[in-house]
mmCIF file of C-alpha atoms in Angstrom:
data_model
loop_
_atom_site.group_PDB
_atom_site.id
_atom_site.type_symbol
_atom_site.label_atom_id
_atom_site.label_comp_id
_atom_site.label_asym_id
_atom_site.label_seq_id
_atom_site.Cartn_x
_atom_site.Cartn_y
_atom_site.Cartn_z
ATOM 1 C CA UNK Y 1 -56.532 -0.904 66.232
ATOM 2 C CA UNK Y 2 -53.185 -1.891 65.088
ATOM 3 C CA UNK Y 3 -50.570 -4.060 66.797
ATOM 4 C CA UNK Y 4 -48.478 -0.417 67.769
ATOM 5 C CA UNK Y 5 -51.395 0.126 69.844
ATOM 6 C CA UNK Y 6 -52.228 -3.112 71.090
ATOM 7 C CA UNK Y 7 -48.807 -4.279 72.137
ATOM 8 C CA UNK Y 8 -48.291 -2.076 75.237
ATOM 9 C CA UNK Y 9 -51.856 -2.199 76.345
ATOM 10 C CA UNK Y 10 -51.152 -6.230 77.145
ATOM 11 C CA UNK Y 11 -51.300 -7.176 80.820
ATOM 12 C CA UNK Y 12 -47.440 -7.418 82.196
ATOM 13 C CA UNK Y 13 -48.064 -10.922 83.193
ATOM 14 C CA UNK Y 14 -49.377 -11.770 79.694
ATOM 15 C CA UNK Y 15 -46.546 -9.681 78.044
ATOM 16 C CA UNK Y 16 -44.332 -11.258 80.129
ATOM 17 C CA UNK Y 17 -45.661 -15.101 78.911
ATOM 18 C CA UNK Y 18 -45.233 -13.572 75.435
ATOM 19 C CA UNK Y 19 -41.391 -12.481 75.620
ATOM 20 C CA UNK Y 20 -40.461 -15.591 77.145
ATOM 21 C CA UNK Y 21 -42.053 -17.774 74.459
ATOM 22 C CA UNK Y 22 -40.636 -15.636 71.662
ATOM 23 C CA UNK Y 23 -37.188 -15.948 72.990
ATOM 24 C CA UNK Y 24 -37.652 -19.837 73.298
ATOM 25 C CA UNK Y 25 -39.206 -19.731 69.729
ATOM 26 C CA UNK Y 26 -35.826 -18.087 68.818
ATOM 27 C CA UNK Y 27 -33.574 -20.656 70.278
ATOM 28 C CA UNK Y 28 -35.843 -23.448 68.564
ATOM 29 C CA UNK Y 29 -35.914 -22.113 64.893
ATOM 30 C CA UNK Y 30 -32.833 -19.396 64.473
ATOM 31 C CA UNK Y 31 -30.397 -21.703 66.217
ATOM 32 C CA UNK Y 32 -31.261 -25.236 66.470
ATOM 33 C CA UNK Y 33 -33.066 -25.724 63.742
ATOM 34 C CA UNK Y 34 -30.654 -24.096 60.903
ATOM 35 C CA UNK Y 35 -27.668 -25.679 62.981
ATOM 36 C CA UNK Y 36 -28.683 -29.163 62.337
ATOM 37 C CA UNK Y 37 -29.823 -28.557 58.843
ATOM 38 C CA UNK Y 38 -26.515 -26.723 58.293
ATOM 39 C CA UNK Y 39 -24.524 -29.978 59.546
ATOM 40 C CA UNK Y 40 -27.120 -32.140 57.561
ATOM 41 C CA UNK Y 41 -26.308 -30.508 54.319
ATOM 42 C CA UNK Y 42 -22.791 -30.555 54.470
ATOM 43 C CA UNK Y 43 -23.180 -34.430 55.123
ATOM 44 C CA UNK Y 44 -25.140 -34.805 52.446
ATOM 45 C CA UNK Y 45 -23.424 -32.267 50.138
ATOM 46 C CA UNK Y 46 -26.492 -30.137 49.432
ATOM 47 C CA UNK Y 47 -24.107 -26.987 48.126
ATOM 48 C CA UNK Y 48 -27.201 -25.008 47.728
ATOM 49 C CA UNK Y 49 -28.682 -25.696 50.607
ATOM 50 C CA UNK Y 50 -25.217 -25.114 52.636
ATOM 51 C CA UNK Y 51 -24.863 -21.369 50.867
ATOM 52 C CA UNK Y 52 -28.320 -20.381 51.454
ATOM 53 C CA UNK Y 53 -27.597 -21.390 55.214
ATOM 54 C CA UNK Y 54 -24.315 -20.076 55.651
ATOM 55 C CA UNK Y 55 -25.671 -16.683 54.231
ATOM 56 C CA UNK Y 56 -28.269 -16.996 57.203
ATOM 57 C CA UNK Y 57 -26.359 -17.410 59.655
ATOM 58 C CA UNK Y 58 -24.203 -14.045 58.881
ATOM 59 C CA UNK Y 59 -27.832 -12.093 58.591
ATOM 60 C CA UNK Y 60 -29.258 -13.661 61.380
ATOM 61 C CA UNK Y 61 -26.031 -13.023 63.605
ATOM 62 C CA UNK Y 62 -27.673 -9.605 64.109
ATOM 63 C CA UNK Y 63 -30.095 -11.237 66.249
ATOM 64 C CA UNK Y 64 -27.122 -12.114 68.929
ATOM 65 C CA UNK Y 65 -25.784 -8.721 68.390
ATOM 66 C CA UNK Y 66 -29.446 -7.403 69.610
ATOM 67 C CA UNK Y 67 -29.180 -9.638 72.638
ATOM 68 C CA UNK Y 68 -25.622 -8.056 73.835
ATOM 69 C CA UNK Y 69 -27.124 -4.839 73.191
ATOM 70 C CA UNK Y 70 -30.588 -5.644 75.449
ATOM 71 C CA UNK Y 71 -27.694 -6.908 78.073
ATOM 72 C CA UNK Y 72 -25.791 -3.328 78.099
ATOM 73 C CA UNK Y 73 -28.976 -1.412 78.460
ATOM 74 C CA UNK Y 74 -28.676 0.339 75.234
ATOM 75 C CA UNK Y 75 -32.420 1.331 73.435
ATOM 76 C CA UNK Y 76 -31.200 1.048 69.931
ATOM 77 C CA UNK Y 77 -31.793 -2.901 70.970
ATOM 78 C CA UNK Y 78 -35.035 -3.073 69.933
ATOM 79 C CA UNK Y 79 -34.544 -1.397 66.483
ATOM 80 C CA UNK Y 80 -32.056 -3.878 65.863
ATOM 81 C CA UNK Y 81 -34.402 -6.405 67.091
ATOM 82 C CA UNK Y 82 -36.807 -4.999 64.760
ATOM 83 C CA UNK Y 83 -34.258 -5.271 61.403
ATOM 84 C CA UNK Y 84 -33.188 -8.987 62.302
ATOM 85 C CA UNK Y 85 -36.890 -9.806 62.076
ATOM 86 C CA UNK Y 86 -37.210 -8.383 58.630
ATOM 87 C CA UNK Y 87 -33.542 -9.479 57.132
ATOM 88 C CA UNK Y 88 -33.623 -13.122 57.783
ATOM 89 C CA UNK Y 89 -36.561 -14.124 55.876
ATOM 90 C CA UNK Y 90 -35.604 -11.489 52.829
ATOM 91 C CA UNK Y 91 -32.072 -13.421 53.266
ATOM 92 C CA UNK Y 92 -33.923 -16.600 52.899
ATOM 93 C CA UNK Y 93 -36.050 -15.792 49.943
ATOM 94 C CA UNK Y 94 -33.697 -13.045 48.260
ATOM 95 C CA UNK Y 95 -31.335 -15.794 45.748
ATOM 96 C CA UNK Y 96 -32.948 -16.246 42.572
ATOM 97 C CA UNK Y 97 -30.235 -19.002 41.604
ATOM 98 C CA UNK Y 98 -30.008 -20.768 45.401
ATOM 99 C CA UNK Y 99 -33.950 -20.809 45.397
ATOM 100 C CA UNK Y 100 -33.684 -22.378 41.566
ATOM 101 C CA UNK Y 101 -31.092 -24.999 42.164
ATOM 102 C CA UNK Y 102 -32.846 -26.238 45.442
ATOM 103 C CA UNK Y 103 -36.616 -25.966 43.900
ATOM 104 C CA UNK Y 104 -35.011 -28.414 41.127
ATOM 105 C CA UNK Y 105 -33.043 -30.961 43.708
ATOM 106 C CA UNK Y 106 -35.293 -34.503 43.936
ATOM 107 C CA UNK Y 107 -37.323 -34.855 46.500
ATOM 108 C CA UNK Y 108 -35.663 -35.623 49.916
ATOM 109 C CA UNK Y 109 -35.938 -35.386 53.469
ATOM 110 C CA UNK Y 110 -33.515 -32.479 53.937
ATOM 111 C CA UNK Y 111 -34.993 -30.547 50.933
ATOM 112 C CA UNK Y 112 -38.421 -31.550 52.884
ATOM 113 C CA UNK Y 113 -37.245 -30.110 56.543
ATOM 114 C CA UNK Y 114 -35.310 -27.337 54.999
ATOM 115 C CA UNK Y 115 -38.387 -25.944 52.498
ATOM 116 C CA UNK Y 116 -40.770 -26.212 56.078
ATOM 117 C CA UNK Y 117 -38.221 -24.629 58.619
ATOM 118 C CA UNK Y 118 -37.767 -22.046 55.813
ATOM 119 C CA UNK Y 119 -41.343 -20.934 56.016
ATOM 120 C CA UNK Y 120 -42.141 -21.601 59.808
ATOM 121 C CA UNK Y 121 -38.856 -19.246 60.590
ATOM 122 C CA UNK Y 122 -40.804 -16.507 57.596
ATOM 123 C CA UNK Y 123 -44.074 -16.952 59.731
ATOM 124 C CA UNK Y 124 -42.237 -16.921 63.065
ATOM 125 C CA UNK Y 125 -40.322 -13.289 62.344
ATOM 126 C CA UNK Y 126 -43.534 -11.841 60.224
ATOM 127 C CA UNK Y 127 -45.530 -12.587 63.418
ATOM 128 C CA UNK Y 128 -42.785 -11.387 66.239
ATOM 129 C CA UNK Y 129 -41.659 -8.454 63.859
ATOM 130 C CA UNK Y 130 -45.676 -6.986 64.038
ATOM 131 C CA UNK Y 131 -45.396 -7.344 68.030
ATOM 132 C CA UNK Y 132 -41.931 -5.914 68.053
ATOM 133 C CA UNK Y 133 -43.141 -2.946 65.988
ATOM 134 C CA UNK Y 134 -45.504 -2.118 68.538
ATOM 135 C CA UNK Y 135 -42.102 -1.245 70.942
ATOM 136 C CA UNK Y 136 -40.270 0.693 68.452
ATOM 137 C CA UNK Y 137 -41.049 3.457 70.605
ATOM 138 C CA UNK Y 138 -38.967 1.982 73.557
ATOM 139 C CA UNK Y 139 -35.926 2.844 71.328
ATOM 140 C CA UNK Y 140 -36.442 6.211 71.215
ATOM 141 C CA UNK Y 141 -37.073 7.851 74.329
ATOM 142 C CA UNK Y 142 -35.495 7.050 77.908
ATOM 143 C CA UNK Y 143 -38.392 7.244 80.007
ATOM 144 C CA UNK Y 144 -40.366 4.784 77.409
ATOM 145 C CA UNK Y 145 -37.352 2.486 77.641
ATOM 146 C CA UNK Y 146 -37.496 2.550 81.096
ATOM 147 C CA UNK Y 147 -40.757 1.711 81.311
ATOM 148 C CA UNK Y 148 -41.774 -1.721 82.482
ATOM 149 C CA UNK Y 149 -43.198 -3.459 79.486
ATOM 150 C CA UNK Y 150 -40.299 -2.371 77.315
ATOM 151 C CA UNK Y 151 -37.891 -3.617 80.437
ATOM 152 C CA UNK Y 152 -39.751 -7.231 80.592
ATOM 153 C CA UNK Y 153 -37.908 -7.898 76.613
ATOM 154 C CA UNK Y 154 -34.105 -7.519 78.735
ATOM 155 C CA UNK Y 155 -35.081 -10.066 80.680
ATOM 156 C CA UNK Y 156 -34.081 -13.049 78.987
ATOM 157 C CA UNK Y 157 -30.844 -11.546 78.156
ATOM 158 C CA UNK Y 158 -29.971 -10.686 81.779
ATOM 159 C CA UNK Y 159 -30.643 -14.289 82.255
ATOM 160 C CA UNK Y 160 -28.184 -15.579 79.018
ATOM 161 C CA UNK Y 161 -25.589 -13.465 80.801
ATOM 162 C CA UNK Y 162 -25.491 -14.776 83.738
ATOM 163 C CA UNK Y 163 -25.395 -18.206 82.472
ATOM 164 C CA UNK Y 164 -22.799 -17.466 80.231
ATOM 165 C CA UNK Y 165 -21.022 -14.212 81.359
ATOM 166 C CA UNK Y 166 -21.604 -13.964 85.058
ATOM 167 C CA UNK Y 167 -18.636 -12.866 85.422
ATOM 168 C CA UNK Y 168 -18.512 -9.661 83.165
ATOM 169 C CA UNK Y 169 -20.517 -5.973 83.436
ATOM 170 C CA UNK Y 170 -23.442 -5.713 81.606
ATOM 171 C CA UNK Y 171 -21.227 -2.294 80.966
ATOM 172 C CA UNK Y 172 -18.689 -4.534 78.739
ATOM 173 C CA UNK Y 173 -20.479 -7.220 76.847
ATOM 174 C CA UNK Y 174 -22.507 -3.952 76.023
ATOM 175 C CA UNK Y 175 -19.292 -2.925 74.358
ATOM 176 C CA UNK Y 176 -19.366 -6.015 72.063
ATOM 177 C CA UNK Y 177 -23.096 -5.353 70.715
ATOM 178 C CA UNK Y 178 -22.314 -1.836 70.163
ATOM 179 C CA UNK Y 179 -18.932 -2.986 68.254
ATOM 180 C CA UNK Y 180 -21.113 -5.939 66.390
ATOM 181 C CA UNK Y 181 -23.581 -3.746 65.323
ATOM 182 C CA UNK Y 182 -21.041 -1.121 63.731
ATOM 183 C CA UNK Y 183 -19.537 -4.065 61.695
ATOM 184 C CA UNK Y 184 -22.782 -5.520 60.733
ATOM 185 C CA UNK Y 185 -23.607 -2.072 59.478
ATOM 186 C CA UNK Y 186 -20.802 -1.679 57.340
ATOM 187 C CA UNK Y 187 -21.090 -5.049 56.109
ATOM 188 C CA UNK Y 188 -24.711 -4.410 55.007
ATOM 189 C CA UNK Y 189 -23.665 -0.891 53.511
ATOM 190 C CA UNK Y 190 -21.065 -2.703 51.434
ATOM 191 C CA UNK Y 191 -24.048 -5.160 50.086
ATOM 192 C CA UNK Y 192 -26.249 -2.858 49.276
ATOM 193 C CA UNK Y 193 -23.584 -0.490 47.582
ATOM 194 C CA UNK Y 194 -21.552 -2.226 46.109
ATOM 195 C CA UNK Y 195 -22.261 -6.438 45.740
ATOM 196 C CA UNK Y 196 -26.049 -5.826 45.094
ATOM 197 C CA UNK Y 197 -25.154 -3.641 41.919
ATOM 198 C CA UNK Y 198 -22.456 -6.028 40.629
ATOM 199 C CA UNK Y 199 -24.150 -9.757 41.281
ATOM 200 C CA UNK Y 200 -28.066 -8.856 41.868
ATOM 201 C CA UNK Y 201 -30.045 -11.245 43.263
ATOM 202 C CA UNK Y 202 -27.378 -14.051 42.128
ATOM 203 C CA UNK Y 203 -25.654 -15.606 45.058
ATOM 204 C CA UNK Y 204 -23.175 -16.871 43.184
ATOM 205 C CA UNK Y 205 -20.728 -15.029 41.226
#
């Protein structure tokens, strides 16, 4: 039985345990993590190491975009969920001449921490990507996304917004993952149309 079948047949409480440590997981290796290793490489000017990061952070920004979506109730949430999980490890892994230039650098400690957050955060979205499949279905029908185990994944959200945005609709910072997602779109179109076929898998023109 595969994890699409397995996923919704968890108990809620369980389920619930689950969302709340991948969300925690997220906070720990998609924004911590890269954010000190970001800082760390542009103290130690590490250029490769800076790109590779910096090109992360705009592919992995679809991951906050999912979270103001999963605040404004809208269902197409959880395939964007789905697409950050597979997009920020092939971002990671996808530069033939970043992946060169920093498999050549001397050992060091940031080369070290860098080389094992990259593959924890692989294993990390490889892992949460197979249990997100399993609630692809929540995107496409109301009733399933009404449904309480595909309502317990907007519950961290609802939480981030009223830390941060208590005092807005869920209605308007809706608006704002609806309007990131349509720019992230387009931006991904234009890679795949146009900067793919002129520069490859070279990062660096």
């Amino acid at each position: 039985m595969d994890c699409i079948a397995i996923a919704p047949m968890l108990e809620p409480s369980l389920l619930r345990a689950l969302v709340w440590t991948d969300y925690r997981l997220a906070v720990l290796f998609t924004v911590l993590v890269p954010l000190v290793l970001l800082i760390w490489a542009f103290v130690q000017k590490n250029e490769a190491i800076q790109h590779l990061l910096t090109i992360y952070w705009k592919v992995a920004s679809l991951l906050m975009i999912t979270v103001y979506l999963m605040i404004g109730g809208f269902s197409i949430s959880f395939v964007a969920g789905l697409m950050a999980r597979v997009l920020i490890p092939v971002s990671l892994w996808f530069w033939v001449d970043l992946n060169e230039e920093i498999r050549e650098q001397p050992g060091s400690a940031l080369k070290l921490i860098f080389s094992a957050w990259r593959w924890a955060i692989t294993l990390y979205n490889i892992i949460g990507g197979a249990i997100l499949l399993g609630f692809v279905p929540c995107a496409f029908s109301g009733a399933r996304f009404g449904a309480a185990d595909c309502q317990v994944w907007l519950e961290p959200p609802l939480l981030y917004k009223e830390y941060f945005h208590a005092g807005y609709t869920n209605g308007f910072l809706g608006f704002f993952g609806i309007l990131g997602l349509v720019l992230y779109m387009a931006s991904l179109a234009w890679f795949v149309f146009v900067r793919l076929g002129k520069q490859g898998r070279q990062a660096i023109n």
